[in-house]
Coordinates of C-alpha atoms and ligand atoms in Angstrom, one line a residue:
X1 CA 0.1 0.3 0.4
X2 CA 1.4 3.4 -0.9
X3 CA 2.0 5.4 2.5
X4 CA 0.7 9.0 2.0
X5 CA 3.0 11.6 4.4
X6 CA 2.1 14.6 5.7
X7 CA 4.3 17.0 3.4
X8 CA 3.0 14.6 0.6
X9 CA -0.9 15.6 1.5
X10 CA 0.1 19.4 2.0
X11 CA 2.1 19.8 -1.2
X12 CA -1.5 18.2 -3.0
X13 CA -3.2 20.6 -1.2
X14 CA -1.1 23.1 -2.4
X15 CA -1.0 22.1 -6.0
X16 CA -4.9 21.8 -5.4
X17 CA -5.0 25.8 -4.6
X18 CA -6.5 24.7 -0.9
X19 CA -3.3 26.3 1.0
X20 CA -0.3 28.6 0.1
X21 CA 3.3 27.6 0.1
X22 CA 3.2 29.8 3.6
X23 CA 0.6 27.9 5.0
X24 CA 2.1 24.4 4.4
X25 CA 5.1 25.8 5.9
X26 CA 3.6 26.9 8.7
X27 CA 1.7 23.7 9.5
X28 CA 4.7 21.6 8.8
X29 CA 6.8 23.5 11.5
X30 CA 4.1 22.9 14.1
X31 CA 4.5 19.2 13.1
X32 CA 7.9 19.2 13.1
X33 CA 7.6 20.9 17.0
X34 CA 4.5 18.5 17.4
X35 CA 7.2 15.8 17.1
X36 CA 9.8 16.9 19.7
X37 CA 6.8 17.4 22.0
X38 CA 6.3 14.0 21.5
X39 CA 9.7 13.6 22.2
X40 CA 9.6 14.5 25.8
X41 CA 6.1 13.6 26.3
X42 CA 7.1 9.8 25.9
X43 CA 10.4 10.2 27.6
X44 CA 8.3 10.9 31.4
X45 CA 10.1 10.7 34.2
X46 CA 13.4 9.0 32.4
X47 CA 13.9 12.5 30.7
X48 CA 13.0 14.5 33.9
X49 CA 10.1 16.2 32.3
X50 CA 7.3 15.3 35.1
X51 CA 6.4 17.3 38.0
X52 CA 5.8 21.0 38.4
X53 CA 7.4 24.1 36.9
X54 CA 7.1 26.1 39.9
X55 CA 5.6 28.8 38.0
X56 CA 1.9 30.2 37.4
X57 CA 0.9 31.1 34.3
X58 CA -1.2 34.8 33.5
X59 CA -4.6 32.8 34.1
X60 CA -3.3 32.0 38.0
X61 CA -2.8 28.6 36.9
X62 CA 0.0 26.5 38.5
X63 CA 2.3 25.2 35.4
X64 CA 4.0 22.0 34.9
X65 CA 7.2 21.3 33.2
X66 CA 5.9 20.1 29.9
X67 CA 3.4 23.3 29.3
X68 CA 6.7 25.6 29.5
X69 CA 8.8 22.8 27.6
X70 CA 6.0 22.4 24.9
X71 CA 5.4 26.1 24.8
X72 CA 9.4 27.2 24.4
X73 CA 9.5 24.4 21.3
X74 CA 6.7 25.8 19.7
X75 CA 7.8 29.4 20.3
X76 CA 11.0 28.7 18.7
X77 CA 9.9 26.2 15.7
X78 CA 7.7 29.0 14.3
X79 CA 10.0 32.2 14.8
X80 CA 12.7 31.9 11.9
X81 CA 10.6 30.3 9.2
X82 CA 9.2 33.7 7.8
X83 CA 5.5 32.5 7.5
X84 CA 4.8 34.1 10.9
X85 CA 3.5 37.7 12.0
X86 CA 3.0 37.1 15.7
X87 CA 2.2 34.2 17.7
X88 CA -0.7 33.7 20.9
X89 CA -0.1 31.1 23.9
X90 CA -1.7 29.7 26.7
X91 CA 0.9 30.3 28.7
X92 CA 2.4 33.0 27.6
X93 CA 0.3 37.0 29.0
X94 CA 0.6 39.1 25.5
X95 CA 1.5 38.2 22.2
X96 CA 4.5 37.1 21.1
X97 CA 6.3 38.9 18.4
X98 CA 8.0 37.4 16.0
X99 CA 12.4 38.7 16.9
X100 CA 13.8 41.5 14.4
X101 CA 16.3 38.9 12.9
X102 CA 13.8 37.0 11.2
X103 CA 11.1 37.6 8.5
X104 CA 7.9 38.0 8.8
X105 CA 4.9 36.8 7.0
X106 CA 1.0 37.1 7.1
X107 CA -0.5 34.3 9.6
X108 CA -1.2 34.5 13.0
X109 CA -0.6 30.9 14.8
X110 CA -2.2 30.7 18.5
X111 CA -1.9 27.5 20.7
X112 CA -2.3 25.8 23.3
X113 CA 1.0 23.9 23.8
X114 CA -0.2 21.0 26.3
X115 CA -3.5 20.2 26.4
X116 CA -4.9 18.3 29.8
X117 CA -1.8 18.9 31.9
X118 CA -3.6 17.1 35.2
X119 CA -2.8 13.8 33.0
X120 CA 1.2 14.5 32.4
X121 CA 2.3 12.8 36.0
X122 CA -0.3 9.9 35.7
X123 CA 0.6 8.6 32.1
X124 CA -2.9 9.5 30.5
X125 CA -3.2 11.1 26.9
X126 CA -2.3 15.1 26.4
X127 CA -2.0 17.2 23.6
X128 CA -1.2 20.3 21.7
X129 CA -4.1 22.5 20.2
X130 CA -3.1 25.1 17.7
X131 CA -5.2 27.5 15.4
X132 CA -4.3 29.7 12.5
X133 CA -5.9 33.4 11.4
X134 CA -4.8 35.9 9.0
X135 CA -2.9 38.7 10.4
X136 CA -4.8 42.1 9.5
X137 CA -2.9 44.1 10.2
X138 CA 0.0 43.9 7.4
X139 CA 3.3 45.0 8.4
X140 CA 3.3 46.5 11.7
X141 CA 4.0 44.2 14.5
X142 CA 0.4 42.4 15.5
X143 CA -1.6 43.4 18.4
X144 CA -4.0 41.6 20.7
X145 CA -6.9 42.9 19.0
X146 CA -5.3 41.8 15.9
X147 CA -5.7 38.4 16.9
X148 CA -9.6 38.9 18.1
X149 CA -11.1 37.3 15.3
X150 CA -14.1 35.3 15.7
X151 CA -13.2 31.2 15.1
X152 CA -15.1 31.4 11.4
X153 CA -12.0 33.2 10.0
X154 CA -9.5 30.7 11.1
X155 CA -7.6 29.2 7.7
X156 CA -6.2 25.9 9.5
X157 CA -7.0 24.1 12.7
X158 CA -5.9 20.9 14.2
X159 CA -4.7 18.9 17.4
X160 CA -1.9 16.7 18.3
X161 CA -2.7 14.0 20.9
X162 CA 0.3 12.4 22.8
X163 CA -1.5 8.6 23.4
X164 CA -0.1 5.7 22.9
X165 CA 0.2 6.5 19.5
X166 CA 1.1 10.0 18.6
X167 CA -1.2 11.5 16.3
X168 CA -2.1 14.5 14.2
X169 CA -5.4 15.9 13.3
X170 CA -5.8 18.8 11.2
X171 CA -8.0 20.5 8.7
X172 CA -7.5 23.4 6.3
X173 CA -11.4 23.4 5.2
X174 CA -11.3 21.0 3.3
X175 CA -12.7 17.8 5.5
X176 CA -10.5 16.6 8.8
X177 CA -7.5 14.4 8.4
X178 CA -5.6 12.3 10.5
X179 CA -2.2 11.7 10.5
X180 CA 0.2 9.2 12.4
X181 CA 3.8 9.6 13.8
X182 CA 5.9 6.7 12.8
X183 CA 8.4 7.0 15.1
X184 CA 11.2 4.8 13.6
X185 CA 10.9 7.1 10.0
X186 CA 10.0 10.5 11.8
X187 CA 7.3 11.0 9.7
X188 CA 3.7 11.4 9.7
X189 CA 1.7 9.2 7.8
X190 CA -1.9 9.8 6.5
X191 CA -4.3 7.1 8.3
X192 CA -7.2 8.9 8.4
X193 CA -8.7 10.7 5.8
X194 CA -12.0 12.4 5.9
X195 CA -12.8 11.9 9.8
X196 CA -16.8 12.1 10.4
X197 CA -18.7 12.3 13.4
X198 CA -22.1 10.8 13.3
X199 CA -25.0 12.8 13.7
X200 CA -26.3 10.4 16.8
X201 CA -24.5 9.2 19.6
X202 CA -24.8 7.2 22.9
X203 CA -22.2 8.3 24.6
X204 CA -21.3 11.6 26.6
X205 CA -18.4 14.0 28.1
X206 CA -19.0 16.0 31.2
X207 CA -16.9 16.4 34.3
X208 CA -20.1 14.9 36.6
X209 CA -18.1 16.8 39.7
X210 CA -19.4 19.8 38.5
X211 CA -23.3 18.7 38.4
X212 CA -24.3 20.5 41.0
X213 CA -23.3 24.1 39.7
X214 CA -25.2 23.4 36.5
X215 CA -27.8 25.5 34.7
X216 CA -30.7 24.1 34.3
X217 CA -31.1 23.0 30.4
X218 CA -27.3 20.8 31.5
X219 CA -28.9 19.4 34.5
X220 CA -31.7 18.0 32.5
X221 CA -29.9 16.6 29.3
X222 CA -27.5 14.7 31.9
X223 CA -30.6 13.6 33.7
X224 CA -32.5 12.5 30.9
X225 CA -29.3 10.5 29.5
X226 CA -28.9 8.8 32.6
X227 CA -32.3 7.7 32.8
X228 CA -31.6 5.6 29.5
X229 CA -33.9 3.2 27.5
X230 CA -37.0 4.1 29.8
X231 CA -36.6 8.2 29.8
X232 CA -37.5 10.8 26.7
X233 CA -34.8 10.0 25.0
X234 CA -35.1 6.3 24.7
X235 CA -31.8 4.9 24.4
X236 CA -28.9 4.4 27.1
X237 CA -25.8 6.6 27.8
X238 CA -22.1 5.5 27.9
X239 CA -19.6 7.9 29.6
X240 CA -17.0 9.3 29.4
X241 CA -14.2 12.1 30.8
X242 CA -10.4 12.2 30.2
X243 CA -9.8 16.2 31.6
X244 CA -7.8 16.4 28.6
X245 CA -9.7 17.7 25.7
X246 CA -7.8 16.8 23.0
X247 CA -8.3 13.0 23.8
X248 CA -12.2 13.8 24.6
X249 CA -12.6 15.4 21.1
X250 CA -10.4 12.7 19.2
X251 CA -12.3 9.9 20.5
X252 CA -15.8 11.8 19.0
X253 CA -14.1 12.3 15.7
X254 CA -13.3 8.6 15.5
X255 CA -16.4 7.2 17.1
X256 CA -18.9 10.2 17.8
X257 CA -19.9 11.6 21.2
X258 CA -21.0 14.7 22.8
X259 CA -18.8 16.9 24.8
X260 CA -19.7 19.5 27.3
X261 CA -17.4 22.2 29.7
X262 CA -20.5 24.3 29.9
X263 CA -21.3 27.4 31.6
X264 CA -21.7 26.6 35.7
X265 CA -21.7 28.8 39.2
X266 CA -18.0 27.6 39.5
X267 CA -16.9 29.3 36.5
X268 CA -19.2 32.3 35.4
X269 CA -17.4 35.0 36.5
X270 CA -14.6 33.8 34.5
X271 CA -17.4 33.4 31.1
X272 CA -16.7 29.5 31.3
X273 CA -13.5 27.1 31.9
X274 CA -12.2 26.7 28.4
X275 CA -10.1 29.2 26.4
X276 CA -12.1 30.5 23.4
X277 CA -9.0 30.7 21.3
X278 CA -6.9 28.2 21.8
X279 CA -9.3 25.5 22.8
X280 CA -13.0 26.2 21.6
X281 CA -12.0 27.7 18.5
X282 CA -9.6 25.0 16.9
X283 CA -11.9 22.3 18.1
X284 CA -15.3 23.6 16.7
X285 CA -13.8 24.1 13.6
X286 CA -12.2 20.5 13.2
X287 CA -16.3 19.4 14.8
X288 CA -17.8 21.2 11.8
X289 CA -15.7 20.5 9.4
X290 CA -16.3 16.2 10.1
X291 CA -20.4 17.1 9.9
X292 CA -20.8 17.7 13.8
X293 CA -21.9 21.0 16.0
X294 CA -20.1 23.1 18.2
X295 CA -21.8 25.6 20.6
X296 CA -21.7 28.1 23.8
X297 CA -25.2 26.3 24.6
X298 CA -26.7 29.4 23.4
X299 CA -24.6 30.7 20.2
X300 CA -22.1 29.2 17.4
X301 CA -19.0 28.6 18.8
X302 CA -17.5 30.3 15.4
X303 CA -19.4 33.0 15.4
X304 CA -18.4 35.1 18.9
X305 CA -16.6 38.0 18.4
X306 CA -13.5 37.5 20.7
X307 CA -12.9 40.3 23.6
X308 CA -9.2 39.2 24.4
X309 CA -6.8 37.0 23.9
X310 CA -7.4 34.3 27.0
X311 CA -10.8 34.7 27.0
X312 CA -13.2 31.4 28.6
X313 CA -16.4 30.1 26.9
X314 CA -18.5 27.2 27.8
X315 CA -18.2 24.5 25.1
X316 CA -20.9 21.4 24.0
X317 CA -19.6 20.0 20.6
X318 CA -19.8 17.1 19.0
X319 CA -22.4 14.9 17.3
X320 CA -24.7 16.9 15.7
X321 CA -28.5 16.0 16.7
X322 CA -27.4 15.9 20.5
X323 CA -25.7 19.5 20.0
X324 CA -28.8 20.7 19.1
X325 CA -30.8 18.6 21.6
X326 CA -28.7 20.6 24.0
X327 CA -28.8 24.3 22.2
X328 CA -33.2 23.8 22.2
X329 CA -33.2 22.9 25.7
X330 CA -30.8 26.1 26.9
X331 CA -33.3 28.0 24.4
X332 CA -36.6 27.2 26.1
X333 CA -35.1 27.9 29.5
Ligands
LIG1 P1 -4.7 22.8 30.0 O1 -4.7 21.4 30.5 O2 -4.6 23.5 28.6 O3 -5.2 23.9 31.0 O4 -6.8 21.9 29.4 C1 -7.3 21.0 30.5 C2 -8.7 21.6 30.2 C3 -9.3 20.5 28.9 O5 -8.2 19.8 28.5 C4 -10.3 19.5 29.5 O6 -11.2 18.7 28.8 C5 -10.5 20.1 31.0 O7 -10.0 21.3 31.1 C6 -10.4 19.4 32.4 O8 -11.2 20.4 33.0 P2 -11.4 19.5 34.9 O9 -9.9 19.0 35.5 O10 -12.1 20.5 35.3 O11 -12.0 18.1 34.2
LIG2 MN1 -6.2 22.4 27.3
LIG3 MN1 -2.4 23.9 28.0

């Protein structure tokens, strides 16, 4: 069987006019950084990468060593290629400018360098999430305001999941495509063309320890799922919660499901738990490209007009019919 690598896939996308040479380079560089992060993640205790970094990020969260390492790898890998105007990271307070000695390009890159940090030390899958926007500012140094574009403006989005195998899942607006890292060859091999999310599902993901903080529409929906075959939804559901959004979304892109980190009383003051620019928007683009839906419960995620770089939002995404059901419960309430 002919093996198609990520490089080959991207060149074919470029030939078909779907991506520019600069966007191809950008994605290749992100993939290279992901390989380096994968090496660090998989060495674990042998490389001394587990545990706390001893610092807090701008959002007041304690950083793990791997949060810092993954962030450094992504920043350094993407600085010199000439394809970026600037970067923004969950782990960095404000816009990361390209150093003066390197040429600048037309794209903005945003990332959650290490998603699922609480799973690092227990050897459970973690990931990296990224989003690509065009720089509307032209020649000047991009400001935070230049990043505040709705998710519908994304030109590419993807994630890497560092699980039993390392996989890269990508969209450039033409479906969702999955690649598996061949560690011996050092290349990503095209293994999952056009990933799709079935419209119906019997699997849900939510952190049920927050049940007492949920809003009524989410309580109603979870109660109805738990009522099973004899309840109003007429079917039995199964539950999964990895606590790495990347791993939960990867399962949904593989076999369907609904993922919720909804608004609740605990996170209301912050606007939600998950980050709009680094988590919600890129995952929403992937999920919609795979035939699913992504909403806050009240609005389509990719329609939101961001107000700040580290903004948080409620997230409900996955199998279309189930997401639409939850949205209808919110609208009724
Ligand atoms: P991060 O590690 O980048 O801070 O993100 C963690 C996120 C997300 O990956 C996951 O779905 C959620 O936080 C888990 O939250 P709980 O620990 O509240 O379940
Ligand atoms: Mn995250
Ligand atoms: Mn993170």
